mmCIF file of C-alpha atoms in Angstrom:
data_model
loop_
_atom_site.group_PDB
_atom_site.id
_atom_site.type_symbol
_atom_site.label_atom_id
_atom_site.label_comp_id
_atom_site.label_asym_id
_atom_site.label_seq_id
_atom_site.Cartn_x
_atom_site.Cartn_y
_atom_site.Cartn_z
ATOM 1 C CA UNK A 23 2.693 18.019 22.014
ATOM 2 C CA UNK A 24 4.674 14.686 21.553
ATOM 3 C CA UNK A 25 8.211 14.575 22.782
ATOM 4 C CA UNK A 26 10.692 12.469 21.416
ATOM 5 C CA UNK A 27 14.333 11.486 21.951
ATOM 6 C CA UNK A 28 17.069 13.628 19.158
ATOM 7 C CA UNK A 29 16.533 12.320 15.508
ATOM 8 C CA UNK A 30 19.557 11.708 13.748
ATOM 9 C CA UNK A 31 19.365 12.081 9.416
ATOM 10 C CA UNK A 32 20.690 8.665 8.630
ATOM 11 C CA UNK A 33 20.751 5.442 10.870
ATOM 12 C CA UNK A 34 23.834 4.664 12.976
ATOM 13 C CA UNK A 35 24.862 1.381 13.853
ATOM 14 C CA UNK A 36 24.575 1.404 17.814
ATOM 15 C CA UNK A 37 26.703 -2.555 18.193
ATOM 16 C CA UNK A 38 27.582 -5.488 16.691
ATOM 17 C CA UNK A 39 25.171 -7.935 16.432
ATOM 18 C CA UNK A 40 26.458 -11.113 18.642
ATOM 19 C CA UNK A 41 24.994 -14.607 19.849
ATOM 20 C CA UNK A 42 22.979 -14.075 22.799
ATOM 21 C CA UNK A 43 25.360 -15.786 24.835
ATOM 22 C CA UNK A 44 28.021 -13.613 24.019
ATOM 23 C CA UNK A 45 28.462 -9.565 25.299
ATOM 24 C CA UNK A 46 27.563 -6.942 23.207
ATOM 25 C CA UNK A 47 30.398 -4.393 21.496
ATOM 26 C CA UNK A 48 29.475 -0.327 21.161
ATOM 27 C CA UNK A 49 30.767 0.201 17.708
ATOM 28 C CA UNK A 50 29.642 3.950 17.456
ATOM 29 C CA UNK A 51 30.342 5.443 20.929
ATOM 30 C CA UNK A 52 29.089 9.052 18.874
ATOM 31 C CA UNK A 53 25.509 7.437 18.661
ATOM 32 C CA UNK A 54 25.134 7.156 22.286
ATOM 33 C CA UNK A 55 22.660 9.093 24.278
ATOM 34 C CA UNK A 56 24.373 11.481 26.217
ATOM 35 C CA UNK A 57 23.444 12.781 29.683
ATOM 36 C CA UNK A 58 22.372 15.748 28.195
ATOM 37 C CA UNK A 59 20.053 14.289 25.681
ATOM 38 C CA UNK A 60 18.345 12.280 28.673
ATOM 39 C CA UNK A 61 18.163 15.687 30.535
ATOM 40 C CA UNK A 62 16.908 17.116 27.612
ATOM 41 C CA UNK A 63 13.843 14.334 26.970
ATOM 42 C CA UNK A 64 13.344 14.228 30.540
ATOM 43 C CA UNK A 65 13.002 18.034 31.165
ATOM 44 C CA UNK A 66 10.914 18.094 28.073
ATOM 45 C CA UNK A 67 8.728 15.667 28.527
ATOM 46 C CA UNK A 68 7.776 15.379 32.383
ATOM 47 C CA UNK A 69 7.429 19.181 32.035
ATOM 48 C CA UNK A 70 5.153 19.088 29.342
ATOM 49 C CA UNK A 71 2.981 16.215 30.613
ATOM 50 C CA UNK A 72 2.481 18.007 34.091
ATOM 51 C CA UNK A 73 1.244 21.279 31.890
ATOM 52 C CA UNK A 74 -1.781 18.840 30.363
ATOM 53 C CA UNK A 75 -4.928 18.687 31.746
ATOM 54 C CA UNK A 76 -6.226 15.895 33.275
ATOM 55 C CA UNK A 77 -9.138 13.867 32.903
ATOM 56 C CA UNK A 78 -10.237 15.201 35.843
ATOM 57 C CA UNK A 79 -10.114 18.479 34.119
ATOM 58 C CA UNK A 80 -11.829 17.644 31.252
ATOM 59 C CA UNK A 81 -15.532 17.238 29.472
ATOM 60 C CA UNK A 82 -14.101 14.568 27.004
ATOM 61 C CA UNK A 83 -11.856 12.133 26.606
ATOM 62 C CA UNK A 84 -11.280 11.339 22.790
ATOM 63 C CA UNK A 85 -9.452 8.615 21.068
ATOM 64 C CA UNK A 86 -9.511 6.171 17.941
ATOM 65 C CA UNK A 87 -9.957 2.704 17.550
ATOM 66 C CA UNK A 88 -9.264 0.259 15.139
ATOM 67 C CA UNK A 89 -12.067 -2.659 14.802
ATOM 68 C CA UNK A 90 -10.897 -5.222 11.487
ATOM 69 C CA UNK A 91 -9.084 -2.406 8.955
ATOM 70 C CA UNK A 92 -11.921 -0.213 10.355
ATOM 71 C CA UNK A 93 -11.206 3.286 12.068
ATOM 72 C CA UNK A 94 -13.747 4.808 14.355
ATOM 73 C CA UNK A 95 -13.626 8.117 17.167
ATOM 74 C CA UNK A 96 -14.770 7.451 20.497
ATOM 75 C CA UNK A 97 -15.249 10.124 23.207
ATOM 76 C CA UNK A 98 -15.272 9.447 26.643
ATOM 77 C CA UNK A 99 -17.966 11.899 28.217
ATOM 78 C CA UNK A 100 -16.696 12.351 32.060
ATOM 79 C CA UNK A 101 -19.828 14.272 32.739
ATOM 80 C CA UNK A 102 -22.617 11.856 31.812
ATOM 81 C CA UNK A 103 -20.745 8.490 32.159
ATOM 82 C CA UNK A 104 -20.848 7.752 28.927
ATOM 83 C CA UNK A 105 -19.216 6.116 25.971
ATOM 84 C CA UNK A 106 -20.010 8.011 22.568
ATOM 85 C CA UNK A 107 -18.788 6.289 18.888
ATOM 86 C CA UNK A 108 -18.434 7.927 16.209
ATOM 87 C CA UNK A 109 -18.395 6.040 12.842
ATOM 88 C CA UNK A 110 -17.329 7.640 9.060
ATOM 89 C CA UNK A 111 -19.680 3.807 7.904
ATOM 90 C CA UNK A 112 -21.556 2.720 10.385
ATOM 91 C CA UNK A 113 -22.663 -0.346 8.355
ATOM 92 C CA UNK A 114 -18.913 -1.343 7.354
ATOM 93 C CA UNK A 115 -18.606 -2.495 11.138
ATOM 94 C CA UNK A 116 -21.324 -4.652 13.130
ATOM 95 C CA UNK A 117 -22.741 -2.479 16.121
ATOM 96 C CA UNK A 118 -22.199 -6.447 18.038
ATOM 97 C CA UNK A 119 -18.209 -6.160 17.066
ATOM 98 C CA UNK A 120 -18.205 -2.251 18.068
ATOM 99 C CA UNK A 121 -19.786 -3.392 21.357
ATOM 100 C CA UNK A 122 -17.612 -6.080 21.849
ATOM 101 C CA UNK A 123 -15.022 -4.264 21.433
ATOM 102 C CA UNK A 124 -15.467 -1.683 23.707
ATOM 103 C CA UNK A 125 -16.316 -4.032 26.909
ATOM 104 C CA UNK A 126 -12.825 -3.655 28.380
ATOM 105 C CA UNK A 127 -13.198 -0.029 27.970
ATOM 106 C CA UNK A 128 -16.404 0.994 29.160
ATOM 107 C CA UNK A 129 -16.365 -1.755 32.537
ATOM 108 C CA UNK A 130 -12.613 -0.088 33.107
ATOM 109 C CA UNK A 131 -13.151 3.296 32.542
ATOM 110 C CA UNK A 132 -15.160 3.788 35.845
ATOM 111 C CA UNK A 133 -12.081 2.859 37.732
ATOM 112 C CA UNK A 134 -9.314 4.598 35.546
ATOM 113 C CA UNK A 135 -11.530 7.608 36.392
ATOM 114 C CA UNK A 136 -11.658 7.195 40.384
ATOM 115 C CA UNK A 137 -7.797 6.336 39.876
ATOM 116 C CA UNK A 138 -6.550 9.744 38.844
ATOM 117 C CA UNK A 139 -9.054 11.413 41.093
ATOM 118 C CA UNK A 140 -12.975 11.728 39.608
ATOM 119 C CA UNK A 141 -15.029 12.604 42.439
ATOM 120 C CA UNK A 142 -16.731 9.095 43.279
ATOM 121 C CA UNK A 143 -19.278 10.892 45.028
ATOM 122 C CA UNK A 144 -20.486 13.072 42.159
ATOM 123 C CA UNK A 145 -24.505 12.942 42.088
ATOM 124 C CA UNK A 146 -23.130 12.189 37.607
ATOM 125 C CA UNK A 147 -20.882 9.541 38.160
ATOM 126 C CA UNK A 148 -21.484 5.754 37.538
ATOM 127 C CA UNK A 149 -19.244 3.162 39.416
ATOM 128 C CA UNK A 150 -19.845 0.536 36.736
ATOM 129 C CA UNK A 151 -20.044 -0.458 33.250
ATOM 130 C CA UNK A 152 -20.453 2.615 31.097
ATOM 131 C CA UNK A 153 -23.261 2.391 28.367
ATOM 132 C CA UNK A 154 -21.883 2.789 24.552
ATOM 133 C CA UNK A 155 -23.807 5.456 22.048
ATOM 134 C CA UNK A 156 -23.711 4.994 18.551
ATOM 135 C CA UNK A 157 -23.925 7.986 16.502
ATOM 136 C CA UNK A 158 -26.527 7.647 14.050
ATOM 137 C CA UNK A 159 -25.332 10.276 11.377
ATOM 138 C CA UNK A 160 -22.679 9.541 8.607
ATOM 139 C CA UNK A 161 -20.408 12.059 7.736
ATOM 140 C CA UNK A 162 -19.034 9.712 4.634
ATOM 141 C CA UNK A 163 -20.788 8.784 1.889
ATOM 142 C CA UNK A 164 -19.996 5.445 0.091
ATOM 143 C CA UNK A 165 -17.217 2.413 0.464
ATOM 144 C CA UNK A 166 -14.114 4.406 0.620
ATOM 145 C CA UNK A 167 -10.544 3.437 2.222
ATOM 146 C CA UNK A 168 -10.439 6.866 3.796
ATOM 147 C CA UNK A 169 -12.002 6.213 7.022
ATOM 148 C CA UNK A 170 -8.726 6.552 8.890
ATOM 149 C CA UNK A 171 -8.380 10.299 7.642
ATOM 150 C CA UNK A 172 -12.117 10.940 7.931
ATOM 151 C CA UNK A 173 -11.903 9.554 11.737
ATOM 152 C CA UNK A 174 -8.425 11.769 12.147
ATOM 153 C CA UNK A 175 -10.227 14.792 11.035
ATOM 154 C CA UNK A 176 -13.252 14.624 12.693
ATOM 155 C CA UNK A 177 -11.245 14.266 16.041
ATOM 156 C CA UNK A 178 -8.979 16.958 15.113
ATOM 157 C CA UNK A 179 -12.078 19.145 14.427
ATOM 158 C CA UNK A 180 -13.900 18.390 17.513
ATOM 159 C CA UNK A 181 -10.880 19.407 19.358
ATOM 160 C CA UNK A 182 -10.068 22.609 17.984
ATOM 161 C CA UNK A 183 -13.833 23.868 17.143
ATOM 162 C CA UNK A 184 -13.513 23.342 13.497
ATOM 163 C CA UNK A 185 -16.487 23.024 11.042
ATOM 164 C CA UNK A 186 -17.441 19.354 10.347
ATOM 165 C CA UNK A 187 -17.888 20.921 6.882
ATOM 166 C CA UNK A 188 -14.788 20.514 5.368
ATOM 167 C CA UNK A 189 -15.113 16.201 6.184
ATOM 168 C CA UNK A 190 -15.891 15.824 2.699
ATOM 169 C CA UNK A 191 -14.772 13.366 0.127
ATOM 170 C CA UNK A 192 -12.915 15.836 -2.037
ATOM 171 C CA UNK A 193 -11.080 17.372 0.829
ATOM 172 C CA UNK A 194 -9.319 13.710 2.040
ATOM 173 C CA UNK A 195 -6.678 14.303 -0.671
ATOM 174 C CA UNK A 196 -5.751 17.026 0.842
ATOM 175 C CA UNK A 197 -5.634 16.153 4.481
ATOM 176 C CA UNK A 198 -3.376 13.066 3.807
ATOM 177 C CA UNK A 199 -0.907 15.022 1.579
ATOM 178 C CA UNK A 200 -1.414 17.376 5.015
ATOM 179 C CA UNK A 201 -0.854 15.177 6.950
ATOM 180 C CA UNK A 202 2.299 13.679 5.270
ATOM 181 C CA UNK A 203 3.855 16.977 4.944
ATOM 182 C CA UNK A 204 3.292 17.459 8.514
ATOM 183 C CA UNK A 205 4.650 14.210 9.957
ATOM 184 C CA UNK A 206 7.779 14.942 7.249
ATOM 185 C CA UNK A 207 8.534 18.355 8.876
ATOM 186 C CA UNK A 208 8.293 16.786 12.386
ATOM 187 C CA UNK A 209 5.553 18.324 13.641
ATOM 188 C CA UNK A 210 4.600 15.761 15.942
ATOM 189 C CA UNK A 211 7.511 15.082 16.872
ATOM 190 C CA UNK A 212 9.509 18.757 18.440
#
């Protein structure tokens, strides 16, 4: 769940714009967080970050990345030390620019883990770069600007159990009119 500050329908104006020199006017006093919106985003959101699991607590850790207009999933496997990509085109990207760009990542991974309390002295863990997989199968076919919906998906499905099946070309209509109606009614956001 994503928290986020009190949306208001229309835009209020919060101060008058001045010269940086100069001290800034509240025009709309009514637009001001009040203490018990801060109370409110603070309860919320301290209380729901202490209810997620931590890496610590988890197999995977699973993001996406964006390499030159390019989306790709990545999963952080905790168990085996390793880096895993996933990639909707694999030839649309250069494996040398995927590797580059995960350098930072898979040198500073080791210590983010032994940071928020990995067992250093697991018989599995590797102090040290971690090596970066490259899945070999392609889940889209052709040149298509939907790689940013495929890679979306595939995380979502991975997460939740889903069947890969639905990843199809067809179906990425759907899942960005999905997603759209989904980001319209907040859903991410409350």
């Amino acid at each position: 769940m994503i928290t986020t500050l009190p949306l208001v329908s229309q835009p209020l104006a919060l101060c008058e714009l001045a010269p940086l020199d100069q001290t800034v006017q509240i025009v709309n006093e009514e637009s001001q967080l009040t203490e018990k919106d801060v109370e409110y985003y603070f309860n919320t959101a301290v209380d729901d970050y202490e209810q997620i699991p931590g890496w610590v607590d988890v197999n995977y850790v699973i993001s996406c990345i964006n390499i030159k207009e390019h989306w790709l999933a990545i999963a952080a496997d905790m168990r085996k030390c390793k880096i895993y990509v996933f990639d909707s085109m694999p030839n649309y990207v250069e494996q040398k620019l995927v590797d580059e760009a995960l350098q930072m990542p898979a040198r500073c991974i080791a210590s983010l883990a032994i940071a928020i309390g990995v067992n250093l002295h697991s018989d599995h863990f590797t102090y040290g770069p971690w090596p970066i997989r490259r899945s070999k199968t392609t889940l889209q076919k052709g040149r298509s600007l939907d790689c940013g919906i495929f890679c979306s998906k595939f995380v979502e499905c991975l997460v939740t159990g889903s069947d890969l099946g639905c990843l199809t070309m067809p179906n990425m209509k759907l899942f960005r009119q999905q997603y759209v109606l989904e980001l319209w009614a907040n859903k991410y956001f409350w």
